[in-house]
Coordinates of C-alpha atoms in Angstrom, one line a residue:
X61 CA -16.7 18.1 -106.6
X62 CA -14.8 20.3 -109.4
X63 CA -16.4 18.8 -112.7
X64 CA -12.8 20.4 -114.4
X65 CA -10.5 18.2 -112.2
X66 CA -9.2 14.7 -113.3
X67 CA -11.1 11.9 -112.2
X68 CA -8.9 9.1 -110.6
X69 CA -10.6 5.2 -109.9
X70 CA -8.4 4.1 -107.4
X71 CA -9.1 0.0 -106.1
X72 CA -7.9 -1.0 -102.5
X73 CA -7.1 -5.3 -102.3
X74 CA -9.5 -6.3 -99.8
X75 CA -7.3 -8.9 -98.5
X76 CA -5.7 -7.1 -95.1
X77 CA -5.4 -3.5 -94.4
X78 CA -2.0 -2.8 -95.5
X79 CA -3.9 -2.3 -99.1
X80 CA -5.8 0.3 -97.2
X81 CA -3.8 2.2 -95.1
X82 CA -1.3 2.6 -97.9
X83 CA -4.3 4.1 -100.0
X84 CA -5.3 6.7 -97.2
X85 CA -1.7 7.5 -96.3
X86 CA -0.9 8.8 -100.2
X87 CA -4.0 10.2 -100.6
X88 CA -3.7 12.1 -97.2
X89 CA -0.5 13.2 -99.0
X90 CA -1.7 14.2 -102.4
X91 CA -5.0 15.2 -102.4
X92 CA -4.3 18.8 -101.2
X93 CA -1.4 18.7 -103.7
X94 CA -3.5 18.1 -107.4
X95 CA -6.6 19.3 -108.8
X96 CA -8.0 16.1 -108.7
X97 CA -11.3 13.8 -107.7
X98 CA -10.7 10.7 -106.3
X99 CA -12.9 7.5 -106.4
X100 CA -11.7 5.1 -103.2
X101 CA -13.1 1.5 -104.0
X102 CA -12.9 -1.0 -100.8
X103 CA -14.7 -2.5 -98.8
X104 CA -17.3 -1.2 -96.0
X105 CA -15.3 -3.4 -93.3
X106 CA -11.9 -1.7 -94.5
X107 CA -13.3 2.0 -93.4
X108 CA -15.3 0.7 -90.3
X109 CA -11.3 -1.1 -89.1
X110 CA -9.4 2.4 -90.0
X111 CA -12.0 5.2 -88.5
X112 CA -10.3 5.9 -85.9
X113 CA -6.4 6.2 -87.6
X114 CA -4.6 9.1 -88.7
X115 CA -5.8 10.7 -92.5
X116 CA -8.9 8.6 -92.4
X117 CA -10.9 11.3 -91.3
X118 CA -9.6 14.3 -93.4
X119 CA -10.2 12.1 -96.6
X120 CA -13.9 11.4 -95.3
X121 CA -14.2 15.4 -94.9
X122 CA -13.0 16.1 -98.3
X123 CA -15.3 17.0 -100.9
X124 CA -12.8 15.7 -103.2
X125 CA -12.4 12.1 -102.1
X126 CA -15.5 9.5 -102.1
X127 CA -15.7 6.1 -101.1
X128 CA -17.3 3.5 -102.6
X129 CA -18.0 -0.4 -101.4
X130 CA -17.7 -3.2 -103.6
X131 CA -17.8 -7.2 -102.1
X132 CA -14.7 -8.3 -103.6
X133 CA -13.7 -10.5 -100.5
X134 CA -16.0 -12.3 -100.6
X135 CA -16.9 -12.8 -104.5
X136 CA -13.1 -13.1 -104.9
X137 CA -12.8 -16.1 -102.2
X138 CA -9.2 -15.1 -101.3
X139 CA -9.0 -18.4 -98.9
X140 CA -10.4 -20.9 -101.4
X141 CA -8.4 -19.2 -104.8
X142 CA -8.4 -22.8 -105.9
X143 CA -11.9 -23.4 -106.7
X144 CA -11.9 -19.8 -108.2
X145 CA -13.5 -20.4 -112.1
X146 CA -12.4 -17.9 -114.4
X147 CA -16.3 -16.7 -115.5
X148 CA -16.8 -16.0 -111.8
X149 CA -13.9 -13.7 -111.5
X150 CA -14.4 -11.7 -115.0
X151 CA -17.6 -10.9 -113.7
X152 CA -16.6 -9.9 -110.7
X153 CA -14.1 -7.3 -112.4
X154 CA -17.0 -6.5 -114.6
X155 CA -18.7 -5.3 -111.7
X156 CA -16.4 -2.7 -111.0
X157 CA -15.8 -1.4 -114.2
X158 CA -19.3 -1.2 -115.5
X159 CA -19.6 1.2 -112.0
X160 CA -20.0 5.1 -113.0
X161 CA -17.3 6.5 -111.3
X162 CA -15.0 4.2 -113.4
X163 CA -16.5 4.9 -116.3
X164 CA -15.8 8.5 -115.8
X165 CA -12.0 8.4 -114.4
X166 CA -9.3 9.3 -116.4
X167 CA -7.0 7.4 -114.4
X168 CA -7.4 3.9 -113.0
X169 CA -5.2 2.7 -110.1
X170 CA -4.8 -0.8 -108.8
X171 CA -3.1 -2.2 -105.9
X172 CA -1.6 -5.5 -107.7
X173 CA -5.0 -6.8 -109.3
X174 CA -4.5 -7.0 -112.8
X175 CA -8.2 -7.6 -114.0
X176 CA -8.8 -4.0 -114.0
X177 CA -6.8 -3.1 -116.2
X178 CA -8.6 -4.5 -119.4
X179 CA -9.5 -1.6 -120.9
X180 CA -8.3 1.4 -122.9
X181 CA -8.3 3.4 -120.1
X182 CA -4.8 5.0 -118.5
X183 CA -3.9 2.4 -115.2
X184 CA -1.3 2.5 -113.4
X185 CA -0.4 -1.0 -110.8
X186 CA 0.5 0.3 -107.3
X187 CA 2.1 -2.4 -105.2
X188 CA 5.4 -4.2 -105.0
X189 CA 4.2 -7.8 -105.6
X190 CA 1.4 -8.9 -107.9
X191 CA -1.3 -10.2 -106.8
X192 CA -1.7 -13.5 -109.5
X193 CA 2.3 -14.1 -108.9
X194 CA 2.3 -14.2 -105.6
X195 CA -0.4 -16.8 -105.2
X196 CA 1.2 -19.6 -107.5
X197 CA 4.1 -19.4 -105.9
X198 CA 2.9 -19.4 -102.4
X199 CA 2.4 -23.2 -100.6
X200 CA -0.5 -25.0 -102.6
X201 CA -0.3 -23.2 -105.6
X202 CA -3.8 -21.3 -104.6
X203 CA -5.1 -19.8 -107.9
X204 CA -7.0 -21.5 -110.9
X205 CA -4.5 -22.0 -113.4
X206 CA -7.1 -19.8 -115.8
X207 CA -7.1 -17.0 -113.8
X208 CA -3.4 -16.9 -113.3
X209 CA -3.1 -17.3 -116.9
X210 CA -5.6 -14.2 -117.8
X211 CA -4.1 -12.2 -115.2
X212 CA -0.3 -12.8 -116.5
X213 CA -1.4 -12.3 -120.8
X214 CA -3.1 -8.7 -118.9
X215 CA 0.6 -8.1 -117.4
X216 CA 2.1 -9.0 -121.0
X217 CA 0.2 -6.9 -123.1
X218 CA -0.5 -3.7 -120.6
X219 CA 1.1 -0.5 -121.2
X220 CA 0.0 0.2 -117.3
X221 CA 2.7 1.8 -115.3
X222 CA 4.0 -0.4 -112.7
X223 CA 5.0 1.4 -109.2
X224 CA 6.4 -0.5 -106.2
X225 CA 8.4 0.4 -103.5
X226 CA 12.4 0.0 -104.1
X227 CA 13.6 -2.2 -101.0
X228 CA 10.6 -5.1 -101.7
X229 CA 9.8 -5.3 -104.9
X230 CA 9.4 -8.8 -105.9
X231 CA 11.2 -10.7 -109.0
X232 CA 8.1 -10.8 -111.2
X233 CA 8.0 -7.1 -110.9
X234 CA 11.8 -6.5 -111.1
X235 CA 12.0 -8.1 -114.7
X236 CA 9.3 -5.7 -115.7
X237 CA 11.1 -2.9 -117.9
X238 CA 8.0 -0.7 -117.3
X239 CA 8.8 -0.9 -113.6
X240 CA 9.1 2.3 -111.5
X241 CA 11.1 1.9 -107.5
X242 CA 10.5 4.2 -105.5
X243 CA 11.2 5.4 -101.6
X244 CA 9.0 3.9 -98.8
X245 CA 5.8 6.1 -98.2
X246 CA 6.4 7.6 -95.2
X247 CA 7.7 10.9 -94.1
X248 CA 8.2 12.9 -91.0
X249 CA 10.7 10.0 -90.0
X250 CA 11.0 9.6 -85.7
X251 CA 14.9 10.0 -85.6
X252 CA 14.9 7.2 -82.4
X253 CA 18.2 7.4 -80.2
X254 CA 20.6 4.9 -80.9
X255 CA 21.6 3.6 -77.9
X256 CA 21.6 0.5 -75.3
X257 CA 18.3 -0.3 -74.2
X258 CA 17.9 -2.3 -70.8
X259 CA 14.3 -2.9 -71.3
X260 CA 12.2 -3.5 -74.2
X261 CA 9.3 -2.2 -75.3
X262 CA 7.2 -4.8 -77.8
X263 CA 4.8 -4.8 -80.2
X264 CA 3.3 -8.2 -81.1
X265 CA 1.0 -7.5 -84.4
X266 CA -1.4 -9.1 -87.1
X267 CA -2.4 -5.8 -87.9
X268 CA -6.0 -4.1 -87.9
X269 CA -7.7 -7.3 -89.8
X270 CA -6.4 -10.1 -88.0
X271 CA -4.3 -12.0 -90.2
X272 CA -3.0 -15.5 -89.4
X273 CA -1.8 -15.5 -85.7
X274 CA -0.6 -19.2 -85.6
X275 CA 3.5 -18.2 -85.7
X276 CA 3.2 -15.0 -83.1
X277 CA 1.2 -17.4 -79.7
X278 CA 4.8 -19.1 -79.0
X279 CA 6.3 -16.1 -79.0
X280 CA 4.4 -14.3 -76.9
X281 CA 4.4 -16.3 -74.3
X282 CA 8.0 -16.8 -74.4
X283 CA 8.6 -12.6 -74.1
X284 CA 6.0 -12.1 -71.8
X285 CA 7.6 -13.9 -69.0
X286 CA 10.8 -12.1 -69.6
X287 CA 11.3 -8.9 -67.1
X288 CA 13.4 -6.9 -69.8
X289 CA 10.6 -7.2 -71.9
X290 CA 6.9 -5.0 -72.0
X291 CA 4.7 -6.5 -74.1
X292 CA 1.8 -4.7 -76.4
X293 CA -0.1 -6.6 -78.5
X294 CA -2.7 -5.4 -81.5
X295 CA -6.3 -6.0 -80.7
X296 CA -6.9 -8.9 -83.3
X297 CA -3.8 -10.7 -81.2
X298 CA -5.1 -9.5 -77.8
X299 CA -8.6 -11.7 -78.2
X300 CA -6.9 -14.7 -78.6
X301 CA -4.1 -14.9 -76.3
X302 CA -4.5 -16.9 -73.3
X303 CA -2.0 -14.6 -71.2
X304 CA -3.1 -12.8 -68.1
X305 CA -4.2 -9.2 -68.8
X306 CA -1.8 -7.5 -66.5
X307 CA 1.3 -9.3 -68.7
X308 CA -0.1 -7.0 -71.4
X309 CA -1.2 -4.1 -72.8
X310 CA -3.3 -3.8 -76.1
X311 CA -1.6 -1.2 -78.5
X312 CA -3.8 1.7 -80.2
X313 CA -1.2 2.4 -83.2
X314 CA -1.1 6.1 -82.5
X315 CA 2.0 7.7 -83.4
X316 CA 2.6 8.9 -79.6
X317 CA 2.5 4.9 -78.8
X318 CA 4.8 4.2 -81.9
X319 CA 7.8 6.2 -80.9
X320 CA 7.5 4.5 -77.5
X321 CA 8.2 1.3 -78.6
X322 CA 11.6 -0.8 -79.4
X323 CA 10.9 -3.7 -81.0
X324 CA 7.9 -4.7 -83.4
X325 CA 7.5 -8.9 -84.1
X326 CA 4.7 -9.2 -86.8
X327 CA 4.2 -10.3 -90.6
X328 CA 6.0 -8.5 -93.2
X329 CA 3.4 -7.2 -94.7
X330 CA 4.2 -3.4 -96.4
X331 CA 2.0 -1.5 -94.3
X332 CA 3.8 -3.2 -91.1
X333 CA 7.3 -2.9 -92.7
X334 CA 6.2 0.8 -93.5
X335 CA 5.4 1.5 -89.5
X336 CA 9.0 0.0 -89.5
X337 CA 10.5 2.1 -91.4
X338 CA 8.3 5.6 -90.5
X339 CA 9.2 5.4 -86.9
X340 CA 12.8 3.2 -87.1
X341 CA 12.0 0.2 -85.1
X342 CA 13.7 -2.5 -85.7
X343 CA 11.5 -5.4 -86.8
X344 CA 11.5 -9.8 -86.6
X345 CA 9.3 -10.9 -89.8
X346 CA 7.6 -14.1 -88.6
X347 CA 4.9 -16.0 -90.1
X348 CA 3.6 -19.4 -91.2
X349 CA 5.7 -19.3 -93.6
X350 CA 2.6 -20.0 -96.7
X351 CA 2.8 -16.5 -98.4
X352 CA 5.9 -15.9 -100.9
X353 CA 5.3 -12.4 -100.3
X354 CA 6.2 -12.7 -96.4
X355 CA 8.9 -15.0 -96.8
X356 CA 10.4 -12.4 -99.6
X357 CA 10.0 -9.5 -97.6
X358 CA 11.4 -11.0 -94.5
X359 CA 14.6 -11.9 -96.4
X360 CA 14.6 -8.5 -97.8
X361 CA 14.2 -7.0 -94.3
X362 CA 17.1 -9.1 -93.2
X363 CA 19.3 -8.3 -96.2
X364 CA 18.8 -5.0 -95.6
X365 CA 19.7 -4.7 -92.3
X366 CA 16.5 -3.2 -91.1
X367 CA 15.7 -6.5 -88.8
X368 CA 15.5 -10.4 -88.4
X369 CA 13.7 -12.8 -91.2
X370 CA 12.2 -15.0 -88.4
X371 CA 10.6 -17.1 -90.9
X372 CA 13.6 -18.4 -92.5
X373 CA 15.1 -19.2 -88.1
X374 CA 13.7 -17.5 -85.1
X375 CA 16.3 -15.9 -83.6
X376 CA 16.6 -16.4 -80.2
X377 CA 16.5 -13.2 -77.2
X378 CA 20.4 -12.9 -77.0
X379 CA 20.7 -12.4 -81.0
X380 CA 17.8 -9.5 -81.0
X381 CA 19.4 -7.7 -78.2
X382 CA 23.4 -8.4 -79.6
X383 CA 22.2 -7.2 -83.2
X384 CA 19.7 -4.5 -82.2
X385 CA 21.6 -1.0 -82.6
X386 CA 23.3 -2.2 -85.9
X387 CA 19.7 -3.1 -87.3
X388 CA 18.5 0.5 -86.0
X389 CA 21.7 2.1 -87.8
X390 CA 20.8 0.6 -90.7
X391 CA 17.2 1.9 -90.6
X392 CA 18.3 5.5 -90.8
X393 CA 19.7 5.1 -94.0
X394 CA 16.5 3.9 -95.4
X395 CA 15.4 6.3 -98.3
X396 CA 11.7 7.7 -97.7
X397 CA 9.1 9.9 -99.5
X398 CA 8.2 8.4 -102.3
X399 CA 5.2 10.7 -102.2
X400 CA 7.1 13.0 -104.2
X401 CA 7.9 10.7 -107.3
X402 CA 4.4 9.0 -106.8
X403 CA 2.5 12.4 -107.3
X404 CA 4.9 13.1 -110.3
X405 CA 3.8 9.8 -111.9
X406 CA 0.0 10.5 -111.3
X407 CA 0.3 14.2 -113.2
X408 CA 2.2 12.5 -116.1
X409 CA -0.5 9.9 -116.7
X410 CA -2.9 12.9 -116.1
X411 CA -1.2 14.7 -118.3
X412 CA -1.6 17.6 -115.7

């Protein structure tokens, strides 16, 4: 590595892939861009799910990017929050700063985990929701009151930049002066036809980690049944469904199998909303309905024309179809590349 470059400490969530793939996409992006060395922390599982996707390899080939595993899943106990002690969770922070390659960065970079930020060191927050807010208000109130109280006084009294995208940025975020909107990250947009479709082409998704599947099993078997309907499903979804296999095929995510398809049904999730966007396919938000993150972004999604909140009311077959060109109309007015401003942010705190 150059020893004169700027050192960056970037941390990837380890609760999904969306975390993930957003990290490798922008640094696919950027790295070829700015004389810098980039520090990737996740987890060992996150690489092993994404070897086989698009930018993963050329960061792995670039002496300029490193990755580094840290157990944050499992130390951070995203599905019991609750019983979460404070002491447990500093340390776990403390883990990763006292690790050399964030000793050494100049610039620290956090997707919507506060903690890290504790320091004197230039951060900058990466993510349209954060991650303390989004658990309180989600069903159950999930977090330690402690916790969420240490994370919100960090969020007070930071002078870390704040970047999310524009469209679903969340209200904790959007009363944040310091907070900077910017375009989806995605470029290279698939300009899809508008026009009447006779048959549909579906992608059923829970993503590369398998999230919660509970809201997608009705639908599936309702669409697979239907002859105007081809359905794919993601390989998390495929091993539990009980349909035939010929009633399905399982979907690879390359982008030759994106521009294919017609219609996606899956979590709102940014990195799935982003695939939305990238290659204009209108999209149904459905989930359990849990997560204050999923439930805002399938409102969004709705408000914005780009497709259906289907956590709020499933709409039935006749409504996608009626309201299917508008929603792809709208999706080609969607602003994109926030690459651009994101890599002008990065030189500023640089100072490069």
């Amino acid at each position: 590595m150059n020893r004169k470059a700027k050192k960056i400490f970037h941390l990837v969530c380890p609760n999904g892939m969306g975390h993930f793939k957003r990290t490798v996409e922008i640094w696919s992006e950027l790295i070829d861009q700015m004389s810098v060395e980039v520090t990737i922390a996740c987890e060992d599982w996150q690489c092993q799910k994404f070897k086989n996707h698009r930018g993963f390899e050329k960061l792995q080939n670039n002496p300029h990017v490193r990755f580094e595993f840290f157990d944050l899943n499992g130390t951070l106990r995203w599905s019991d929050l609750s019983n979460l002690q404070l002491n447990e969770y500093q340390a776990t922070i403390e883990r990763v700063k006292n690790h050399e390659q964030y000793e050494e960065a100049d610039l620290i970079i956090s997707d919507n985990l506060l903690g890290l930020i504790s320091s004197a060191k230039e951060a900058l927050i990466l993510g349209s929701f954060l991650w303390h807010d989004v658990l309180k208000e989600s069903s159950g109130g999930g977090i330690n009151e402690q916790v969420y109280q240490h994370e919100a006084s960090l969020l007070e009294n930071s002078k870390a930049k704040l970047v999310s995208v524009k469209d679903v940025t969340m209200p904790a975020l959007q009363s944040c002066e310091e907070n900077i909107r910017l375009a989806w990250f995605c470029k290279d947009v698939y300009d899809r036809p508008v026009q009447a479709r006779e048959n549909y082409k579906v992608l059923f998704s829970a993503g590369l980690s398998g999230a919660d599947t509970g809201a997608l099993s009705a639908l599936i078997s309702e669409f697979a049944y239907s002859p105007k309907y081809s359905i794919y499903l993601s390989p998390a979804l495929a091993q539990k469904t009980n349909l035939e296999e010929e009633s399905f095929a399982i979907f690879d995510f390359e982008e030759a199998s994106f521009r294919s398809l017609d219609l996606m049904i899956a979590r709102p999730g940014v990195g799935a909303l982003t695939e939305a966007i990238k290659y204009q396919i209108p999209m149904l938000a459905v989930d359990n309905g849990d997560n204050s993150e999923m439930l805002f972004n399938a409102i969004r999604l709705q408000q914005l024309g780009y497709g259906w909140d289907g956590i709020s009311r499933i709409p039935n077959r006749k409504e996608l179809e009626r309201d299917y060109q508008s929603k792809l109309l709208a999706l080609k007015t969607c602003k994109v590349d926030g690459f651009k401003d994101l890599e002008k942010i990065i030189k500023e705190s640089l100072e490069i």
